Structure formats: structure tokens, C-alpha cells
mmCIF file of C-alpha atoms and ligand atoms in Angstrom:
data_model
loop_
_atom_site.group_PDB
_atom_site.id
_atom_site.type_symbol
_atom_site.label_atom_id
_atom_site.label_comp_id
_atom_site.label_asym_id
_atom_site.label_seq_id
_atom_site.Cartn_x
_atom_site.Cartn_y
_atom_site.Cartn_z
ATOM 1 C CA MET I 30 94.478 86.736 119.391
ATOM 2 C CA LYS I 31 98.124 86.164 118.000
ATOM 3 C CA LYS I 32 100.197 88.710 117.277
ATOM 4 C CA LYS I 33 100.621 87.925 113.391
ATOM 5 C CA ASP I 34 96.575 88.149 113.239
ATOM 6 C CA PHE I 35 96.927 91.976 113.275
ATOM 7 C CA PHE I 36 98.543 92.298 109.921
ATOM 8 C CA ILE I 37 95.990 93.671 107.429
ATOM 9 C CA HIS I 38 95.890 92.202 104.203
ATOM 10 C CA HIS I 39 94.156 93.910 101.174
ATOM 11 C CA TYR I 40 92.358 90.822 100.353
ATOM 12 C CA ASP I 41 90.640 90.769 103.748
ATOM 13 C CA THR I 42 86.769 90.223 103.787
ATOM 14 C CA PRO I 43 84.647 92.749 105.852
ATOM 15 C CA ILE I 44 84.192 90.838 108.657
ATOM 16 C CA GLN I 45 87.866 90.182 108.960
ATOM 17 C CA ILE I 46 88.638 93.680 108.550
ATOM 18 C CA LEU I 47 86.044 94.731 111.609
ATOM 19 C CA LYS I 48 87.650 91.788 113.494
ATOM 20 C CA ARG I 49 91.201 93.562 113.130
ATOM 21 C CA GLU I 50 89.987 96.927 113.501
ATOM 22 C CA PHE I 51 88.502 95.667 117.002
ATOM 23 C CA ALA I 52 91.922 93.756 117.705
ATOM 24 C CA TYR I 53 93.660 97.453 116.777
ATOM 25 C CA LYS I 54 91.258 99.262 119.235
ATOM 26 C CA ILE I 55 92.025 97.357 122.373
ATOM 27 C CA SER I 56 95.473 96.941 121.524
ATOM 28 C CA GLY I 57 96.198 100.561 120.985
ATOM 29 C CA ARG I 58 97.975 100.184 117.712
ATOM 30 C CA PRO I 59 97.641 102.666 114.940
ATOM 31 C CA ASN I 60 94.255 103.246 113.629
ATOM 32 C CA ILE I 61 93.908 100.768 110.597
ATOM 33 C CA MET I 62 90.895 103.033 109.047
ATOM 34 C CA MET I 63 93.711 105.520 108.401
ATOM 35 C CA SER I 64 93.949 106.876 104.514
ATOM 36 C CA PHE I 65 96.852 107.700 102.267
ATOM 37 C CA LYS I 66 95.385 111.443 102.653
ATOM 38 C CA ASP I 67 95.733 110.816 106.397
ATOM 39 C CA LEU I 68 99.291 110.036 106.098
ATOM 40 C CA ASN I 69 99.635 113.539 104.273
ATOM 41 C CA LEU I 70 100.687 111.936 100.821
ATOM 42 C CA ILE I 71 100.166 114.309 97.856
ATOM 43 C CA ASN I 72 97.504 114.098 95.509
ATOM 44 C CA PRO I 73 99.530 112.739 92.455
ATOM 45 C CA ILE I 74 100.561 109.555 94.486
ATOM 46 C CA ILE I 75 97.416 108.933 96.042
ATOM 47 C CA ARG I 76 95.708 109.135 92.339
ATOM 48 C CA ALA I 77 98.330 106.592 91.064
ATOM 49 C CA VAL I 78 98.013 103.846 93.892
ATOM 50 C CA THR I 79 94.316 104.328 93.996
ATOM 51 C CA GLU I 80 94.091 103.576 90.187
ATOM 52 C CA ALA I 81 96.644 100.734 91.474
ATOM 53 C CA GLY I 82 93.913 99.291 93.430
ATOM 54 C CA TYR I 83 95.102 100.348 96.767
ATOM 55 C CA SER I 84 92.565 101.295 99.128
ATOM 56 C CA LYS I 85 94.320 101.970 102.214
ATOM 57 C CA PRO I 86 97.945 101.851 103.556
ATOM 58 C CA THR I 87 99.304 98.423 104.851
ATOM 59 C CA GLU I 88 100.986 98.337 108.223
ATOM 60 C CA ILE I 89 104.180 99.215 107.338
ATOM 61 C CA GLN I 90 103.184 101.964 105.214
ATOM 62 C CA TYR I 91 101.192 103.804 107.911
ATOM 63 C CA THR I 92 104.107 103.275 110.501
ATOM 64 C CA ALA I 93 106.985 104.519 108.240
ATOM 65 C CA ILE I 94 105.680 106.881 105.911
ATOM 66 C CA PRO I 95 105.050 109.813 108.193
ATOM 67 C CA HIS I 96 108.891 109.342 109.449
ATOM 68 C CA ILE I 97 110.111 109.101 106.181
ATOM 69 C CA LEU I 98 108.288 112.335 105.098
ATOM 70 C CA ALA I 99 109.896 113.963 108.183
ATOM 71 C CA GLY I 100 113.507 113.149 106.991
ATOM 72 C CA LYS I 101 114.267 110.486 109.443
ATOM 73 C CA ASP I 102 116.267 107.405 109.170
ATOM 74 C CA ILE I 103 114.543 104.258 109.321
ATOM 75 C CA ILE I 104 115.651 100.658 110.422
ATOM 76 C CA GLY I 105 112.276 98.468 109.086
ATOM 77 C CA CYS I 106 111.868 94.869 109.702
ATOM 78 C CA ALA I 107 109.482 93.859 107.151
ATOM 79 C CA GLN I 108 109.153 90.894 104.657
ATOM 80 C CA THR I 109 108.324 90.975 100.909
ATOM 81 C CA GLY I 110 104.626 90.954 100.789
ATOM 82 C CA THR I 111 104.110 93.379 103.576
ATOM 83 C CA GLY I 112 103.750 96.528 100.987
ATOM 84 C CA LYS I 113 107.072 97.963 101.984
ATOM 85 C CA THR I 114 108.393 98.641 98.747
ATOM 86 C CA ALA I 115 105.464 101.254 98.593
ATOM 87 C CA ALA I 116 106.435 102.195 101.931
ATOM 88 C CA PHE I 117 109.567 103.940 101.029
ATOM 89 C CA ALA I 118 108.810 104.504 97.352
ATOM 90 C CA MET I 119 105.536 106.912 98.029
ATOM 91 C CA PRO I 120 107.265 109.254 100.388
ATOM 92 C CA ILE I 121 110.569 109.231 98.439
ATOM 93 C CA LEU I 122 108.486 110.404 95.269
ATOM 94 C CA GLN I 123 106.969 113.014 97.423
ATOM 95 C CA LEU I 124 110.445 114.113 99.024
ATOM 96 C CA LEU I 125 112.085 114.381 95.765
ATOM 97 C CA LYS I 126 109.191 116.404 94.316
ATOM 98 C CA LYS I 127 109.364 118.753 96.798
ATOM 99 C CA TYR I 128 112.595 120.071 95.799
ATOM 100 C CA THR I 129 113.840 119.494 92.088
ATOM 101 C CA PRO I 130 117.156 120.767 91.651
ATOM 102 C CA ASP I 131 118.567 121.876 88.350
ATOM 103 C CA HIS I 132 121.163 119.466 88.218
ATOM 104 C CA LYS I 133 120.216 115.966 86.801
ATOM 105 C CA GLU I 134 122.248 113.557 88.834
ATOM 106 C CA ILE I 135 120.740 110.372 90.372
ATOM 107 C CA ARG I 136 119.035 111.460 93.908
ATOM 108 C CA THR I 137 117.944 108.183 95.272
ATOM 109 C CA LEU I 138 119.637 105.091 95.232
ATOM 110 C CA ILE I 139 117.877 101.723 95.973
ATOM 111 C CA LEU I 140 120.300 98.726 96.444
ATOM 112 C CA THR I 141 118.681 95.299 96.564
ATOM 113 C CA PRO I 142 120.317 91.652 96.081
ATOM 114 C CA THR I 143 118.610 90.463 92.685
ATOM 115 C CA ARG I 144 117.781 91.326 89.393
ATOM 116 C CA GLU I 145 114.061 90.412 89.954
ATOM 117 C CA LEU I 146 113.620 92.616 92.678
ATOM 118 C CA ALA I 147 115.431 95.433 91.198
ATOM 119 C CA ILE I 148 112.668 95.125 88.178
ATOM 120 C CA GLN I 149 110.028 94.826 90.454
ATOM 121 C CA ILE I 150 110.774 97.813 92.661
ATOM 122 C CA GLU I 151 111.655 100.019 89.323
ATOM 123 C CA GLU I 152 108.066 98.803 88.069
ATOM 124 C CA ASN I 153 106.440 100.115 91.398
ATOM 125 C CA PHE I 154 108.444 103.213 91.246
ATOM 126 C CA ALA I 155 107.056 103.485 87.854
ATOM 127 C CA VAL I 156 103.280 103.139 88.827
ATOM 128 C CA TYR I 157 103.579 105.498 91.844
ATOM 129 C CA SER I 158 105.218 108.047 89.953
ATOM 130 C CA LYS I 159 102.786 108.066 86.774
ATOM 131 C CA TYR I 160 101.509 111.620 87.622
ATOM 132 C CA LEU I 161 104.762 113.077 88.822
ATOM 133 C CA PRO I 162 107.758 114.564 86.546
ATOM 134 C CA LEU I 163 110.184 111.992 87.987
ATOM 135 C CA SER I 164 112.097 108.964 86.175
ATOM 136 C CA GLN I 165 113.612 105.776 87.619
ATOM 137 C CA LEU I 166 115.465 103.194 85.999
ATOM 138 C CA SER I 167 116.855 99.639 87.346
ATOM 139 C CA VAL I 168 120.385 98.242 86.467
ATOM 140 C CA TYR I 169 121.540 94.720 86.866
ATOM 141 C CA GLY I 170 123.675 92.158 85.966
ATOM 142 C CA GLY I 171 123.275 88.892 83.723
ATOM 143 C CA VAL I 172 122.100 91.339 80.879
ATOM 144 C CA PRO I 173 124.195 93.110 78.404
ATOM 145 C CA ALA I 174 124.698 96.741 79.594
ATOM 146 C CA GLY I 175 123.956 98.494 76.320
ATOM 147 C CA GLY I 176 120.198 99.173 76.972
ATOM 148 C CA GLN I 177 120.974 100.548 80.597
ATOM 149 C CA LEU I 178 123.807 102.939 79.416
ATOM 150 C CA ALA I 179 121.623 104.190 76.816
ATOM 151 C CA ALA I 180 118.899 104.655 79.623
ATOM 152 C CA LEU I 181 121.499 106.516 81.848
ATOM 153 C CA ARG I 182 121.688 109.207 79.185
ATOM 154 C CA LYS I 183 118.403 110.370 80.205
ATOM 155 C CA ARG I 184 117.228 111.982 83.248
ATOM 156 C CA VAL I 185 117.277 109.537 86.117
ATOM 157 C CA ASP I 186 116.011 110.243 89.533
ATOM 158 C CA ILE I 187 115.572 107.224 91.042
ATOM 159 C CA LEU I 188 118.279 104.326 90.355
ATOM 160 C CA VAL I 189 117.559 100.457 91.401
ATOM 161 C CA ALA I 190 120.510 98.599 91.259
ATOM 162 C CA THR I 191 121.853 95.203 92.503
ATOM 163 C CA PRO I 192 125.510 96.017 93.767
ATOM 164 C CA GLY I 193 127.716 94.391 90.904
ATOM 165 C CA ARG I 194 126.470 96.179 88.092
ATOM 166 C CA LEU I 195 125.951 99.471 89.854
ATOM 167 C CA LEU I 196 130.021 99.571 90.971
ATOM 168 C CA ASP I 197 130.874 98.158 87.284
ATOM 169 C CA LEU I 198 129.104 101.355 85.909
ATOM 170 C CA VAL I 199 130.471 103.660 88.665
ATOM 171 C CA ASN I 200 133.787 102.565 87.957
ATOM 172 C CA GLN I 201 133.394 103.228 84.317
ATOM 173 C CA ARG I 202 131.763 106.440 84.785
ATOM 174 C CA HIS I 203 128.514 105.835 83.629
ATOM 175 C CA ILE I 204 127.086 106.609 87.126
ATOM 176 C CA ASP I 205 127.815 109.342 89.411
ATOM 177 C CA LEU I 206 126.616 108.891 93.083
ATOM 178 C CA SER I 207 127.660 111.867 94.569
ATOM 179 C CA LYS I 208 124.566 113.402 94.791
ATOM 180 C CA ILE I 209 122.274 111.043 96.571
ATOM 181 C CA GLU I 210 119.867 112.473 98.797
ATOM 182 C CA ILE I 211 118.322 109.038 99.806
ATOM 183 C CA PHE I 212 119.723 105.706 100.169
ATOM 184 C CA VAL I 213 117.609 102.684 100.707
ATOM 185 C CA LEU I 214 119.069 99.003 101.488
ATOM 186 C CA ASP I 215 116.462 96.721 100.552
ATOM 187 C CA GLU I 216 116.385 92.849 102.008
ATOM 188 C CA ALA I 217 119.588 93.594 103.795
ATOM 189 C CA ASP I 218 119.889 90.300 105.172
ATOM 190 C CA ARG I 219 119.720 88.557 101.719
ATOM 191 C CA MET I 220 122.366 90.874 100.588
ATOM 192 C CA LEU I 221 124.664 89.934 103.419
ATOM 193 C CA ASP I 222 123.776 86.258 103.003
ATOM 194 C CA MET I 223 124.386 86.542 99.020
ATOM 195 C CA GLY I 224 127.986 87.782 99.916
ATOM 196 C CA PHE I 225 127.411 91.429 99.021
ATOM 197 C CA ILE I 226 128.735 92.861 102.284
ATOM 198 C CA ASN I 227 131.942 94.299 100.716
ATOM 199 C CA ASP I 228 129.963 95.583 97.418
ATOM 200 C CA VAL I 229 127.575 97.509 100.002
ATOM 201 C CA LYS I 230 130.634 98.980 101.820
ATOM 202 C CA LYS I 231 132.202 100.302 98.260
ATOM 203 C CA VAL I 232 128.790 101.720 97.615
ATOM 204 C CA LEU I 233 128.398 103.552 100.828
ATOM 205 C CA LYS I 234 131.916 105.206 100.311
ATOM 206 C CA LEU I 235 130.655 106.557 96.889
ATOM 207 C CA ILE I 236 127.386 107.989 98.334
ATOM 208 C CA PRO I 237 127.402 111.342 100.303
ATOM 209 C CA GLN I 238 127.605 110.948 104.267
ATOM 210 C CA LYS I 239 124.672 113.745 104.589
ATOM 211 C CA ARG I 240 121.841 111.532 103.449
ATOM 212 C CA GLN I 241 118.646 109.850 104.443
ATOM 213 C CA THR I 242 119.045 106.240 105.004
ATOM 214 C CA LEU I 243 116.206 103.390 104.880
ATOM 215 C CA PHE I 244 117.337 100.172 105.871
ATOM 216 C CA PHE I 245 114.894 97.307 105.327
ATOM 217 C CA SER I 246 115.318 93.421 106.196
ATOM 218 C CA ALA I 247 113.197 90.548 106.390
ATOM 219 C CA THR I 248 114.969 89.306 109.458
ATOM 220 C CA MET I 249 117.343 91.376 112.181
ATOM 221 C CA PRO I 250 120.003 89.231 113.692
ATOM 222 C CA SER I 251 122.796 90.983 115.680
ATOM 223 C CA GLY I 252 125.112 91.130 112.760
ATOM 224 C CA ILE I 253 122.545 92.896 110.583
ATOM 225 C CA ARG I 254 121.592 95.222 113.371
ATOM 226 C CA LYS I 255 125.465 96.283 114.144
ATOM 227 C CA PHE I 256 126.035 96.722 110.444
ATOM 228 C CA ALA I 257 122.834 98.990 110.196
ATOM 229 C CA GLU I 258 123.880 100.987 113.077
ATOM 230 C CA THR I 259 127.045 101.890 111.543
ATOM 231 C CA ILE I 260 125.146 103.371 108.418
ATOM 232 C CA LEU I 261 122.161 105.022 109.996
ATOM 233 C CA ASN I 262 121.931 108.408 111.801
ATOM 234 C CA ASN I 263 119.497 108.226 114.709
ATOM 235 C CA PRO I 264 116.770 105.717 113.300
ATOM 236 C CA VAL I 265 113.418 105.203 114.058
ATOM 237 C CA GLU I 266 112.645 101.548 114.144
ATOM 238 C CA VAL I 267 109.711 100.180 112.356
ATOM 239 C CA THR I 268 108.657 96.647 112.841
ATOM 240 C CA VAL I 269 105.794 94.924 111.397
ATOM 241 C CA THR I 270 104.185 91.420 111.817
ATOM 242 C CA PRO I 271 105.094 88.944 108.846
ATOM 243 C CA VAL I 272 102.601 88.103 106.305
ATOM 244 C CA SER I 273 101.230 84.919 107.460
ATOM 245 C CA SER I 274 102.641 82.243 105.129
ATOM 246 C CA THR I 275 99.418 81.372 103.536
ATOM 247 C CA ALA I 276 96.429 83.753 101.952
ATOM 248 C CA GLN I 277 93.176 82.749 103.499
ATOM 249 C CA THR I 278 91.641 83.053 99.925
ATOM 250 C CA VAL I 279 93.643 80.276 99.022
ATOM 251 C CA LYS I 280 92.306 76.582 99.030
ATOM 252 C CA GLN I 281 94.962 74.012 99.783
ATOM 253 C CA SER I 282 94.776 70.444 99.418
ATOM 254 C CA VAL I 283 97.263 67.210 99.292
ATOM 255 C CA TYR I 284 97.482 64.302 96.919
ATOM 256 C CA PHE I 285 98.962 61.299 97.857
ATOM 257 C CA VAL I 286 100.463 59.662 94.790
ATOM 258 C CA GLU I 287 103.027 57.354 93.360
ATOM 259 C CA LYS I 288 106.022 59.056 91.916
ATOM 260 C CA GLY I 289 105.156 57.641 88.200
ATOM 261 C CA ASP I 290 101.640 59.206 88.570
ATOM 262 C CA LYS I 291 102.553 62.600 89.409
ATOM 263 C CA THR I 292 102.713 64.082 86.327
ATOM 264 C CA GLY I 293 99.203 62.501 84.946
ATOM 265 C CA LEU I 294 97.495 64.060 87.938
ATOM 266 C CA LEU I 295 99.080 67.392 87.329
ATOM 267 C CA ILE I 296 97.612 67.314 83.803
ATOM 268 C CA ASP I 297 94.430 66.285 84.754
ATOM 269 C CA LEU I 298 94.143 68.923 87.567
ATOM 270 C CA LEU I 299 95.417 71.600 85.133
ATOM 271 C CA GLN I 300 93.062 70.627 82.599
ATOM 272 C CA ASN I 301 89.990 69.862 84.620
ATOM 273 C CA GLU I 302 89.856 72.464 87.426
ATOM 274 C CA ASN I 303 89.523 75.397 84.941
ATOM 275 C CA MET I 304 92.649 77.096 86.116
ATOM 276 C CA ARG I 305 93.487 80.607 84.513
ATOM 277 C CA ARG I 306 97.364 80.348 85.503
ATOM 278 C CA SER I 307 99.179 78.085 87.585
ATOM 279 C CA LEU I 308 102.535 78.020 89.269
ATOM 280 C CA VAL I 309 104.397 74.588 89.402
ATOM 281 C CA PHE I 310 107.258 73.783 91.691
ATOM 282 C CA THR I 311 109.625 71.273 91.069
ATOM 283 C CA ARG I 312 112.606 69.825 92.935
ATOM 284 C CA THR I 313 115.356 70.278 90.363
ATOM 285 C CA LYS I 314 115.918 72.158 87.115
ATOM 286 C CA HIS I 315 116.017 69.160 85.096
ATOM 287 C CA ILE I 316 112.386 68.111 86.335
ATOM 288 C CA ALA I 317 111.240 71.555 85.585
ATOM 289 C CA ASN I 318 112.358 71.090 81.976
ATOM 290 C CA LYS I 319 110.945 67.765 81.708
ATOM 291 C CA LEU I 320 107.796 68.890 83.015
ATOM 292 C CA VAL I 321 107.368 72.035 80.619
ATOM 293 C CA GLN I 322 108.023 69.414 77.724
ATOM 294 C CA GLN I 323 105.267 66.735 78.816
ATOM 295 C CA LEU I 324 102.639 69.711 79.453
ATOM 296 C CA GLU I 325 103.527 71.030 75.939
ATOM 297 C CA GLY I 326 102.999 67.279 74.740
ATOM 298 C CA VAL I 327 99.450 67.418 75.752
ATOM 299 C CA GLY I 328 98.789 71.098 74.737
ATOM 300 C CA ILE I 329 99.040 73.206 77.777
ATOM 301 C CA PHE I 330 101.498 76.334 77.279
ATOM 302 C CA ALA I 331 104.195 76.410 79.657
ATOM 303 C CA ALA I 332 107.156 77.947 80.501
ATOM 304 C CA ALA I 333 110.316 76.995 83.018
ATOM 305 C CA ILE I 334 112.109 79.243 85.110
ATOM 306 C CA HIS I 335 115.326 78.645 86.832
ATOM 307 C CA GLY I 336 119.064 79.427 87.324
ATOM 308 C CA ASN I 337 119.875 78.097 84.218
ATOM 309 C CA LYS I 338 117.829 79.964 81.829
ATOM 310 C CA SER I 339 118.976 83.279 80.579
ATOM 311 C CA GLN I 340 117.758 86.736 82.062
ATOM 312 C CA THR I 341 115.875 87.439 78.950
ATOM 313 C CA ALA I 342 114.249 84.004 78.836
ATOM 314 C CA ARG I 343 113.138 84.544 82.678
ATOM 315 C CA GLN I 344 111.856 87.823 82.043
ATOM 316 C CA ASN I 345 109.840 86.792 78.766
ATOM 317 C CA ALA I 346 108.433 83.988 80.770
ATOM 318 C CA LEU I 347 107.423 86.042 83.617
ATOM 319 C CA ASP I 348 106.217 88.653 81.299
ATOM 320 C CA ASP I 349 104.047 86.067 79.405
ATOM 321 C CA PHE I 350 102.580 84.638 82.545
ATOM 322 C CA LYS I 351 101.582 88.129 83.822
ATOM 323 C CA ALA I 352 99.836 88.857 80.820
ATOM 324 C CA VAL I 353 98.045 85.447 80.766
ATOM 325 C CA ARG I 354 99.537 84.738 77.555
ATOM 326 C CA LEU I 355 101.068 81.597 79.320
ATOM 327 C CA LYS I 356 98.459 79.544 81.534
ATOM 328 C CA TYR I 357 101.046 77.193 83.420
ATOM 329 C CA TRP I 358 104.532 77.948 84.588
HETATM 330 P P1 AMP Q 15 105.631 94.309 98.725
HETATM 331 O O1 AMP Q 15 105.719 94.070 100.058
HETATM 332 O O2 AMP Q 15 106.514 95.525 98.361
HETATM 333 O O3 AMP Q 15 106.746 93.380 97.828
HETATM 334 O O4 AMP Q 15 104.504 94.219 97.983
HETATM 335 C C1 AMP Q 15 103.521 93.170 98.127
HETATM 336 C C2 AMP Q 15 102.248 93.578 97.169
HETATM 337 O O5 AMP Q 15 101.443 94.447 97.770
HETATM 338 C C3 AMP Q 15 102.689 94.218 95.965
HETATM 339 O O6 AMP Q 15 101.742 93.696 94.972
HETATM 340 C C4 AMP Q 15 102.241 95.674 96.088
HETATM 341 O O7 AMP Q 15 101.811 96.149 94.633
HETATM 342 C C5 AMP Q 15 100.782 95.455 96.952
HETATM 343 N N1 AMP Q 15 100.761 96.751 97.628
HETATM 344 C C6 AMP Q 15 101.611 97.384 98.394
HETATM 345 N N2 AMP Q 15 100.476 98.410 98.998
HETATM 346 C C7 AMP Q 15 99.436 97.847 98.900
HETATM 347 C C8 AMP Q 15 98.278 98.542 99.672
HETATM 348 N N3 AMP Q 15 98.518 99.517 100.267
HETATM 349 N N4 AMP Q 15 97.144 98.136 99.192
HETATM 350 C C9 AMP Q 15 97.000 96.905 98.482
HETATM 351 N N5 AMP Q 15 98.270 96.589 97.859
HETATM 352 C C10 AMP Q 15 99.195 97.086 98.324
#
């Protein structure tokens, strides 16, 4: 069995789960039947994740959570899709809940490269903290700061931020990072690829030296590892095998068609295959816009998301898509 087959997906069939359990038994890896309770997570968190449909921890969760709860620094090699957000969010909430000081400063900072990720992480925290008296907020660029400023006046325990907007708000004295207890650097490799290294270094100067640091990256080239070593204190290394590139529940087909016939075929598929929601990828922004017009022309509700759309338009399209107000994208 190849190494990547050890990863457990929440959409596994019982047979696949049994096979993987056996693989874990003979490979000596941690027991995949481990429950959230076995990880010593508190009931309000278990209740919230159970309601969210999670039945058991993923590999990154059962490997990382005990160390995070023990107050250790982490260097985690895990991609999006492995459940890594919950792997840091659940223990962070538990640690913050344990000791709630009188002061109302921000106690956890999560730095992430994009606004979409920031929003997603905040949404995850909101789900997991449903039964806890803790609050989260995300701040990111590309939108007016007014809403974020108003939200910052209320209690914020966990702040999720992209580096540029965070530094702006700190410089304008709307955010104080001097009481940060836990710092998470999410998608470190992407952060550095996007040229955020200097911003990250500036943020590091603003947070206390004495803190718990959780460092996550999908890849761990030597540059990233060296950088991690400069900000972590005796970290525990956690690596999970990547999510396999395709879900076994997804049927894949290829159609060979002339360029001029592509849109017609797509419309035909969307209308006749009884699809509930669809994602369509195009090569350029222009083609995406044109395709939306063509789909709308035949009565198919669609919206395009790309870099030329405003943040609000992108978020509206995402919300409509999630709520199935929009069938095609
Ligand atoms: P992430 O890697 O954090 O982007 O998470 C990928 C997806 O897995 C998200 O939609 C999570 O809601 C979901 N997820 C996280 N942990 C679990 C779990 N233990 N069981 C089922 N789904 C999960």
C-alpha cells in the first residue's frame, strides 16, 4: 500500500475505512478509530464539531492536537483539505477557554495569505466556538476598513488576518498585538511566494517573544524550514500525507470536442445531467465572463469569480453558490 493511501477521508466507505484501519495496524501509525474525546477535547467543542458533521479526527488532527494542547510549538506540513484548520482551531479554543483574563486584547493571531482563506478560517472558528464564550474576527484588504473597525471595537479573542491590512490597522492603532499568546502562520510557503516575508517579519516584532507558535506549510523546502526555525521554540514536527488529488466519489470523464462546440456541450451537460451545483474552470477571465453571458442566455443562473471582480462581488457569488441560489459558476 502506498503511503498516500493512509490518509482517511471523511467520505470513505466502510470497506475503505476497514482497509485503512488494517494498514494502520500493521504500520504502527496512530489508531484511526481515535475519537475527539480521546484527544481530551472539551464537550462544547466536541458538540460543535459533531453538529458540523465531523465524526472522528483526521490524521493531522489526531497527530497535532495533543501537542498543541500541551502548549508545544508545531511545524506542520499539511495541505488545505487535510482538516488542518480544525487541527489548530479546536485546541486553540480549548486553551483560550481554560484561562480567560480580564483584559480584552486579542489573544490569538492567525496570519494567512489571502482574504478567501481568512474568511474561511474565521467561519471555521465560528462553527467550533459555537458553545464557547470566545469570539473571532477576520481582517483583510480589498474592502473598506469601516466594517472591520466597527467589529474591532467589540471583544475579539481570535484575529485572522492577511499581513497588509493587519499592519495598516496596527499602524493606525486600531489593533494591539502585545497580548498575543498563540500565533499561527498558515500556508507559510504561499505567504513567502506572494512576497509577504517582510510583512511577516514586521508582525513577528509586534507580538510577544513568549508565545506558542504554530507553523503550517503545504511544502517544506529548506528556505521555509530555516525561516520556521527562527520563529519556533523546540517545535514538534507533524507531517501528514497529502490529500489524494482526486476524491474517489468523483466520476471523471473527458470529452474531445472542437473549440466551437465546447459551450454547446457544456450547456447540454448542465441541462441534461441534472446537476445541482457546478464549478466550471476557464483559461482566462475574459472567457469566464463570456461563458456566464452565454449560460445566462439559455436561462442558466451563473456568476464568474476572478481577479478583476471586486471582493464583494466574489463573496456574493460564493455565498450564492454555497446557498444553492446559484446553480452554476
Ligand atoms: P481544511 O484542510 O482545514 O481546509 O479542511 C478541509 C475540510 O474538511 C473543511 O471543509 C472542514 O470543514 C472539513 N473537516 C475538518 N475536520 C474534519 C473532520 N474531522 N471530519 C470531517 N470533516 C472535517
